[in-house]
């Protein structure tokens, strides 16, 4: 597959056309940003850690019946994906109170949210990603009521799968953000699931294993990303209740 013209450069990824119709390349760059782009850096190998973890999760989810845009890894930073018409929603699933939900509401940091709380924000940096509700999403024609219901069901299924997988590695999935898109009328999970889009805590030590290390200068960001990527991608993909998973398949290896 040949990489063609650059379609879009985001804060951490670049998206390219390819010579294959309906297939794009997502390149995970080494750029890292926080606070609406207010803090920015370039950290060597960061892109490959996030790409590897995303690819691992996407293939795990596919095996468990979740439709994702992931096709294959082309190298350590580049992923071939299904071209989607992206729905400008940030679908956030929260299992424990942390981050903005603690700043904005009277939740105590670290308290469990059972059942998990889904928060959906409007993906629009110029408006600082304001929170939506179901009626606003439909009124803005961002998704139909049926699509919205489907998106929430898929998000909760992904949550169950990832909570289980990460727990086996001693990691708590505190919260994470998903983006969905359409190809024809089918909804696919797009974008990434990485240390940039999840909040992860070590079950034993409570230590942050995600972008909070960068946001709040909690330590060596790349050492954390390196360690957590290795830890996640060695989790056996057959760990969940997923019936479709083949027990003979070896977990994907990371080279770094
Ligand atoms: N399968 C896909 N087809 C088309 N576009 C996609 C697909 N997957 C992800 N995208 C889009 O590609 C872009 C990825 O870039 P990136 O995440 O760096 O930027 P951003 O979303 O604009 O910024 P940020 O996530 O930091 O707010 C996003 O706009 C995302 O919605
Ligand atoms: Mg993004």
mmCIF file of C-alpha atoms and ligand atoms in Angstrom:
data_model
loop_
_atom_site.group_PDB
_atom_site.id
_atom_site.type_symbol
_atom_site.label_atom_id
_atom_site.label_comp_id
_atom_site.label_asym_id
_atom_site.label_seq_id
_atom_site.Cartn_x
_atom_site.Cartn_y
_atom_site.Cartn_z
ATOM 1 C CA UNK A 1 0.000 0.000 0.000
ATOM 2 C CA UNK A 2 1.327 3.420 -0.948
ATOM 3 C CA UNK A 3 1.011 6.443 1.281
ATOM 4 C CA UNK A 4 -0.435 9.398 -0.622
ATOM 5 C CA UNK A 5 -1.352 12.941 0.296
ATOM 6 C CA UNK A 6 -1.656 14.217 3.843
ATOM 7 C CA UNK A 7 -5.332 14.615 4.705
ATOM 8 C CA UNK A 8 -5.135 15.972 8.224
ATOM 9 C CA UNK A 9 -2.596 16.789 10.903
ATOM 10 C CA UNK A 10 -3.966 16.630 14.428
ATOM 11 C CA UNK A 11 -2.188 17.276 17.698
ATOM 12 C CA UNK A 12 -0.613 13.817 17.906
ATOM 13 C CA UNK A 13 -1.453 11.958 14.700
ATOM 14 C CA UNK A 14 -1.364 12.573 10.969
ATOM 15 C CA UNK A 15 -3.806 11.000 8.545
ATOM 16 C CA UNK A 16 -2.853 10.153 4.960
ATOM 17 C CA UNK A 17 -4.717 8.933 1.897
ATOM 18 C CA UNK A 18 -3.467 5.746 0.273
ATOM 19 C CA UNK A 19 -3.675 4.190 -3.165
ATOM 20 C CA UNK A 20 -6.264 1.774 -1.751
ATOM 21 C CA UNK A 21 -9.817 3.116 -1.873
ATOM 22 C CA UNK A 22 -11.424 3.449 1.556
ATOM 23 C CA UNK A 23 -8.102 2.875 3.358
ATOM 24 C CA UNK A 24 -6.187 5.573 5.229
ATOM 25 C CA UNK A 25 -2.909 5.573 7.096
ATOM 26 C CA UNK A 26 -2.816 6.978 10.621
ATOM 27 C CA UNK A 27 0.670 7.941 11.719
ATOM 28 C CA UNK A 28 1.207 8.230 15.476
ATOM 29 C CA UNK A 29 3.727 11.044 15.856
ATOM 30 C CA UNK A 30 6.041 11.675 18.810
ATOM 31 C CA UNK A 31 4.157 14.872 19.698
ATOM 32 C CA UNK A 32 2.370 15.116 23.010
ATOM 33 C CA UNK A 33 0.041 17.918 24.108
ATOM 34 C CA UNK A 34 -2.118 18.698 27.119
ATOM 35 C CA UNK A 35 -4.456 21.420 28.370
ATOM 36 C CA UNK A 36 -6.051 22.181 24.973
ATOM 37 C CA UNK A 37 -2.620 22.358 23.364
ATOM 38 C CA UNK A 38 -1.288 24.715 26.080
ATOM 39 C CA UNK A 39 1.528 22.283 26.917
ATOM 40 C CA UNK A 40 3.420 20.694 24.018
ATOM 41 C CA UNK A 41 6.465 18.484 23.584
ATOM 42 C CA UNK A 42 8.024 15.955 21.263
ATOM 43 C CA UNK A 43 9.125 12.784 23.013
ATOM 44 C CA UNK A 44 11.126 10.162 21.158
ATOM 45 C CA UNK A 45 9.301 6.835 20.631
ATOM 46 C CA UNK A 46 6.035 8.102 22.112
ATOM 47 C CA UNK A 47 4.205 7.518 18.822
ATOM 48 C CA UNK A 48 5.294 3.909 18.577
ATOM 49 C CA UNK A 49 4.184 3.122 22.145
ATOM 50 C CA UNK A 50 0.718 4.545 21.530
ATOM 51 C CA UNK A 51 0.445 2.900 18.108
ATOM 52 C CA UNK A 52 1.428 -0.495 19.539
ATOM 53 C CA UNK A 53 -1.046 -0.293 22.402
ATOM 54 C CA UNK A 54 -3.841 0.916 20.096
ATOM 55 C CA UNK A 55 -3.198 -1.905 17.619
ATOM 56 C CA UNK A 56 -3.181 -4.429 20.452
ATOM 57 C CA UNK A 57 -6.511 -3.188 21.817
ATOM 58 C CA UNK A 58 -8.134 -2.877 18.392
ATOM 59 C CA UNK A 59 -7.300 -6.461 17.468
ATOM 60 C CA UNK A 60 -8.419 -7.673 20.897
ATOM 61 C CA UNK A 61 -11.722 -5.840 20.506
ATOM 62 C CA UNK A 62 -12.224 -7.186 16.955
ATOM 63 C CA UNK A 63 -11.729 -10.715 18.275
ATOM 64 C CA UNK A 64 -14.447 -9.982 20.777
ATOM 65 C CA UNK A 65 -16.967 -8.726 18.237
ATOM 66 C CA UNK A 66 -16.340 -4.948 18.279
ATOM 67 C CA UNK A 67 -16.044 -3.361 14.813
ATOM 68 C CA UNK A 68 -12.960 -1.129 14.648
ATOM 69 C CA UNK A 69 -11.195 0.804 11.882
ATOM 70 C CA UNK A 70 -7.946 -1.122 12.428
ATOM 71 C CA UNK A 71 -6.592 -3.068 9.458
ATOM 72 C CA UNK A 72 -2.876 -3.613 10.087
ATOM 73 C CA UNK A 73 0.331 -2.061 11.383
ATOM 74 C CA UNK A 74 2.634 -0.935 8.567
ATOM 75 C CA UNK A 75 5.558 -0.096 10.839
ATOM 76 C CA UNK A 76 5.984 0.954 14.454
ATOM 77 C CA UNK A 77 4.169 4.273 13.993
ATOM 78 C CA UNK A 78 1.820 3.754 11.054
ATOM 79 C CA UNK A 79 -1.474 1.952 11.024
ATOM 80 C CA UNK A 80 -3.672 1.169 8.004
ATOM 81 C CA UNK A 81 -7.294 1.904 8.880
ATOM 82 C CA UNK A 82 -10.711 1.916 7.318
ATOM 83 C CA UNK A 83 -11.615 5.427 6.200
ATOM 84 C CA UNK A 84 -14.473 6.658 8.365
ATOM 85 C CA UNK A 85 -16.668 9.662 8.292
ATOM 86 C CA UNK A 86 -15.898 10.690 11.869
ATOM 87 C CA UNK A 87 -18.672 11.604 14.278
ATOM 88 C CA UNK A 88 -17.408 14.646 16.228
ATOM 89 C CA UNK A 89 -18.103 13.150 19.655
ATOM 90 C CA UNK A 90 -15.682 12.268 22.434
ATOM 91 C CA UNK A 91 -17.278 9.324 24.181
ATOM 92 C CA UNK A 92 -15.781 9.040 27.641
ATOM 93 C CA UNK A 93 -16.392 6.063 29.911
ATOM 94 C CA UNK A 94 -15.594 6.555 33.587
ATOM 95 C CA UNK A 95 -15.188 3.767 36.163
ATOM 96 C CA UNK A 96 -13.688 5.951 38.884
ATOM 97 C CA UNK A 97 -13.942 9.682 39.501
ATOM 98 C CA UNK A 98 -10.848 11.540 38.275
ATOM 99 C CA UNK A 99 -9.904 14.543 36.185
ATOM 100 C CA UNK A 100 -12.573 16.960 34.938
ATOM 101 C CA UNK A 101 -15.467 15.143 36.612
ATOM 102 C CA UNK A 102 -13.839 15.839 40.005
ATOM 103 C CA UNK A 103 -13.128 19.476 39.071
ATOM 104 C CA UNK A 104 -16.674 20.086 37.838
ATOM 105 C CA UNK A 105 -18.837 17.997 40.169
ATOM 106 C CA UNK A 106 -18.714 17.052 43.854
ATOM 107 C CA UNK A 107 -17.067 13.664 43.334
ATOM 108 C CA UNK A 108 -14.206 12.524 45.534
ATOM 109 C CA UNK A 109 -11.132 11.592 43.458
ATOM 110 C CA UNK A 110 -10.869 7.814 43.099
ATOM 111 C CA UNK A 111 -14.417 6.974 44.149
ATOM 112 C CA UNK A 112 -15.945 4.167 42.105
ATOM 113 C CA UNK A 113 -18.682 4.948 39.591
ATOM 114 C CA UNK A 114 -20.961 1.959 39.459
ATOM 115 C CA UNK A 115 -22.474 1.615 36.939
ATOM 116 C CA UNK A 116 -19.841 3.352 34.810
ATOM 117 C CA UNK A 117 -20.652 6.908 33.758
ATOM 118 C CA UNK A 118 -20.665 7.782 30.059
ATOM 119 C CA UNK A 119 -19.977 11.431 29.281
ATOM 120 C CA UNK A 120 -20.138 12.660 25.699
ATOM 121 C CA UNK A 121 -18.357 15.852 24.674
ATOM 122 C CA UNK A 122 -18.605 17.771 21.414
ATOM 123 C CA UNK A 123 -15.219 17.355 19.688
ATOM 124 C CA UNK A 124 -14.546 20.984 18.887
ATOM 125 C CA UNK A 125 -11.326 22.488 20.220
ATOM 126 C CA UNK A 126 -12.473 26.053 19.396
ATOM 127 C CA UNK A 127 -15.369 25.540 21.835
ATOM 128 C CA UNK A 128 -13.204 23.589 24.312
ATOM 129 C CA UNK A 129 -15.122 20.342 23.753
ATOM 130 C CA UNK A 130 -18.340 21.202 25.643
ATOM 131 C CA UNK A 131 -20.341 18.410 27.210
ATOM 132 C CA UNK A 132 -23.448 17.297 25.297
ATOM 133 C CA UNK A 133 -26.562 15.421 26.244
ATOM 134 C CA UNK A 134 -28.655 13.046 24.135
ATOM 135 C CA UNK A 135 -31.124 15.732 23.061
ATOM 136 C CA UNK A 136 -28.330 18.107 21.985
ATOM 137 C CA UNK A 137 -26.611 15.338 20.027
ATOM 138 C CA UNK A 138 -29.824 14.611 18.124
ATOM 139 C CA UNK A 139 -30.730 18.310 17.708
ATOM 140 C CA UNK A 140 -27.239 19.011 16.319
ATOM 141 C CA UNK A 141 -27.726 16.003 13.996
ATOM 142 C CA UNK A 142 -24.445 14.521 15.159
ATOM 143 C CA UNK A 143 -26.036 11.086 15.527
ATOM 144 C CA UNK A 144 -29.522 9.610 15.328
ATOM 145 C CA UNK A 145 -31.126 8.274 18.527
ATOM 146 C CA UNK A 146 -30.523 4.721 17.252
ATOM 147 C CA UNK A 147 -26.857 5.452 16.520
ATOM 148 C CA UNK A 148 -26.416 7.063 19.909
ATOM 149 C CA UNK A 149 -27.865 4.028 21.656
ATOM 150 C CA UNK A 150 -25.550 1.806 19.649
ATOM 151 C CA UNK A 151 -22.506 3.958 20.427
ATOM 152 C CA UNK A 152 -23.235 3.768 24.161
ATOM 153 C CA UNK A 153 -23.747 0.000 24.032
ATOM 154 C CA UNK A 154 -20.441 -0.471 22.167
ATOM 155 C CA UNK A 155 -18.634 1.887 24.579
ATOM 156 C CA UNK A 156 -19.829 -0.124 27.591
ATOM 157 C CA UNK A 157 -18.865 -3.399 25.926
ATOM 158 C CA UNK A 158 -15.381 -2.026 25.221
ATOM 159 C CA UNK A 159 -15.193 -0.914 28.848
ATOM 160 C CA UNK A 160 -16.017 -4.400 30.134
ATOM 161 C CA UNK A 161 -13.450 -5.981 27.810
ATOM 162 C CA UNK A 162 -10.654 -3.538 28.628
ATOM 163 C CA UNK A 163 -11.296 -3.438 32.387
ATOM 164 C CA UNK A 164 -10.899 -7.233 32.426
ATOM 165 C CA UNK A 165 -7.827 -7.284 30.214
ATOM 166 C CA UNK A 166 -6.008 -4.545 32.146
ATOM 167 C CA UNK A 167 -6.933 -5.993 35.545
ATOM 168 C CA UNK A 168 -4.938 -9.102 34.614
ATOM 169 C CA UNK A 169 -1.883 -6.840 34.327
ATOM 170 C CA UNK A 170 -2.597 -5.156 37.671
ATOM 171 C CA UNK A 171 -3.899 -1.975 36.033
ATOM 172 C CA UNK A 172 -7.121 -0.100 36.849
ATOM 173 C CA UNK A 173 -8.919 1.445 33.884
ATOM 174 C CA UNK A 174 -10.077 4.677 35.511
ATOM 175 C CA UNK A 175 -11.542 6.247 32.364
ATOM 176 C CA UNK A 176 -10.951 6.485 28.616
ATOM 177 C CA UNK A 177 -12.102 8.342 25.515
ATOM 178 C CA UNK A 178 -13.395 6.815 22.290
ATOM 179 C CA UNK A 179 -14.206 8.243 18.865
ATOM 180 C CA UNK A 180 -16.549 6.592 16.407
ATOM 181 C CA UNK A 181 -17.191 7.019 12.703
ATOM 182 C CA UNK A 182 -19.372 5.673 9.947
ATOM 183 C CA UNK A 183 -18.573 3.753 6.809
ATOM 184 C CA UNK A 184 -21.796 3.527 4.828
ATOM 185 C CA UNK A 185 -24.258 3.089 7.683
ATOM 186 C CA UNK A 186 -22.083 0.974 9.923
ATOM 187 C CA UNK A 187 -20.561 2.451 13.069
ATOM 188 C CA UNK A 188 -16.908 1.615 13.693
ATOM 189 C CA UNK A 189 -14.599 2.472 16.553
ATOM 190 C CA UNK A 190 -11.930 4.822 15.164
ATOM 191 C CA UNK A 191 -9.008 6.912 16.343
ATOM 192 C CA UNK A 192 -6.894 5.379 19.140
ATOM 193 C CA UNK A 193 -6.946 3.726 22.531
ATOM 194 C CA UNK A 194 -3.627 4.593 24.085
ATOM 195 C CA UNK A 195 -1.905 6.080 27.100
ATOM 196 C CA UNK A 196 -2.973 9.487 25.708
ATOM 197 C CA UNK A 197 -6.657 8.585 25.742
ATOM 198 C CA UNK A 198 -6.940 6.395 28.867
ATOM 199 C CA UNK A 199 -6.416 7.120 32.549
ATOM 200 C CA UNK A 200 -4.661 4.141 34.133
ATOM 201 C CA UNK A 201 -3.624 3.532 37.722
ATOM 202 C CA UNK A 202 -1.359 0.815 39.018
ATOM 203 C CA UNK A 203 -3.512 -1.360 41.265
ATOM 204 C CA UNK A 204 -0.762 -1.858 43.864
ATOM 205 C CA UNK A 205 0.853 1.563 44.049
ATOM 206 C CA UNK A 206 -1.866 3.877 42.709
ATOM 207 C CA UNK A 207 0.785 5.368 40.392
ATOM 208 C CA UNK A 208 -0.424 7.070 37.165
ATOM 209 C CA UNK A 209 0.471 5.107 34.021
ATOM 210 C CA UNK A 210 -0.825 7.534 31.387
ATOM 211 C CA UNK A 211 -0.725 11.104 30.097
ATOM 212 C CA UNK A 212 -1.318 12.449 33.623
ATOM 213 C CA UNK A 213 2.425 11.800 34.148
ATOM 214 C CA UNK A 214 3.001 14.433 31.430
ATOM 215 C CA UNK A 215 0.145 16.754 32.398
ATOM 216 C CA UNK A 216 1.209 17.040 36.025
ATOM 217 C CA UNK A 217 4.980 16.404 35.752
ATOM 218 C CA UNK A 218 4.683 13.227 37.784
ATOM 219 C CA UNK A 219 7.880 11.673 36.451
ATOM 220 C CA UNK A 220 9.587 10.331 33.356
ATOM 221 C CA UNK A 221 6.783 10.190 30.768
ATOM 222 C CA UNK A 222 8.579 8.006 28.246
ATOM 223 C CA UNK A 223 9.819 5.536 30.851
ATOM 224 C CA UNK A 224 6.192 5.188 31.990
ATOM 225 C CA UNK A 225 4.830 4.819 28.421
ATOM 226 C CA UNK A 226 7.519 2.260 27.610
ATOM 227 C CA UNK A 227 6.789 0.173 30.696
ATOM 228 C CA UNK A 228 3.031 0.351 30.415
ATOM 229 C CA UNK A 229 3.065 -0.476 26.684
ATOM 230 C CA UNK A 230 5.132 -3.587 27.397
ATOM 231 C CA UNK A 231 2.863 -4.527 30.279
ATOM 232 C CA UNK A 232 -0.354 -4.102 28.275
ATOM 233 C CA UNK A 233 0.769 -5.799 25.086
ATOM 234 C CA UNK A 234 1.972 -8.884 26.888
ATOM 235 C CA UNK A 235 -1.531 -9.400 28.365
ATOM 236 C CA UNK A 236 -2.888 -12.542 26.735
ATOM 237 C CA UNK A 237 -5.520 -11.429 24.251
ATOM 238 C CA UNK A 238 -7.597 -14.427 25.189
ATOM 239 C CA UNK A 239 -7.928 -13.197 28.750
ATOM 240 C CA UNK A 240 -11.552 -12.093 28.539
ATOM 241 C CA UNK A 241 -14.769 -13.978 28.289
ATOM 242 C CA UNK A 242 -14.623 -13.334 24.522
ATOM 243 C CA UNK A 243 -15.871 -16.527 22.958
ATOM 244 C CA UNK A 244 -14.425 -15.784 19.543
ATOM 245 C CA UNK A 245 -10.850 -15.554 20.832
ATOM 246 C CA UNK A 246 -8.654 -18.420 19.738
ATOM 247 C CA UNK A 247 -6.628 -19.811 22.609
ATOM 248 C CA UNK A 248 -3.812 -20.940 20.307
ATOM 249 C CA UNK A 249 -3.000 -17.415 19.159
ATOM 250 C CA UNK A 250 0.127 -15.970 20.757
ATOM 251 C CA UNK A 251 0.018 -12.444 22.159
ATOM 252 C CA UNK A 252 1.550 -9.893 19.811
ATOM 253 C CA UNK A 253 5.186 -9.162 20.507
ATOM 254 C CA UNK A 254 6.597 -5.700 20.913
ATOM 255 C CA UNK A 255 10.060 -5.113 19.650
ATOM 256 C CA UNK A 256 10.860 -2.254 21.963
HETATM 257 N N1 LIG B 1 -10.599 5.875 10.594
HETATM 258 C C1 LIG B 1 -10.551 7.198 10.514
HETATM 259 N N2 LIG B 1 -10.964 7.821 9.396
HETATM 260 C C2 LIG B 1 -10.900 9.184 9.318
HETATM 261 N N3 LIG B 1 -10.435 9.985 10.300
HETATM 262 C C3 LIG B 1 -10.013 9.413 11.441
HETATM 263 C C4 LIG B 1 -10.045 7.989 11.610
HETATM 264 N N4 LIG B 1 -9.581 7.703 12.858
HETATM 265 C C5 LIG B 1 -9.280 8.893 13.432
HETATM 266 N N5 LIG B 1 -9.539 9.924 12.601
HETATM 267 C C6 LIG B 1 -9.334 11.359 12.870
HETATM 268 O O1 LIG B 1 -7.946 11.620 12.704
HETATM 269 C C7 LIG B 1 -7.533 12.692 13.559
HETATM 270 C C8 LIG B 1 -6.382 12.217 14.409
HETATM 271 O O2 LIG B 1 -5.586 13.248 14.794
HETATM 272 P P1 LIG B 1 -5.308 13.686 16.297
HETATM 273 O O3 LIG B 1 -5.961 12.770 17.263
HETATM 274 O O4 LIG B 1 -3.877 13.939 16.400
HETATM 275 O O5 LIG B 1 -5.955 15.108 16.318
HETATM 276 P P2 LIG B 1 -7.180 15.793 16.977
HETATM 277 O O6 LIG B 1 -8.207 14.785 17.330
HETATM 278 O O7 LIG B 1 -7.547 16.908 16.096
HETATM 279 O O8 LIG B 1 -6.636 16.377 18.237
HETATM 280 P P3 LIG B 1 -6.837 15.861 19.693
HETATM 281 O O9 LIG B 1 -7.234 14.418 19.672
HETATM 282 O O10 LIG B 1 -5.499 16.029 20.304
HETATM 283 O O11 LIG B 1 -7.926 16.728 20.235
HETATM 284 C C9 LIG B 1 -8.753 13.031 14.423
HETATM 285 O O12 LIG B 1 -9.415 14.140 13.861
HETATM 286 C C10 LIG B 1 -9.624 11.788 14.297
HETATM 287 O O13 LIG B 1 -10.994 12.084 14.504
HETATM 288 MG MG1 LIG B 2 -7.318 13.051 18.725
#
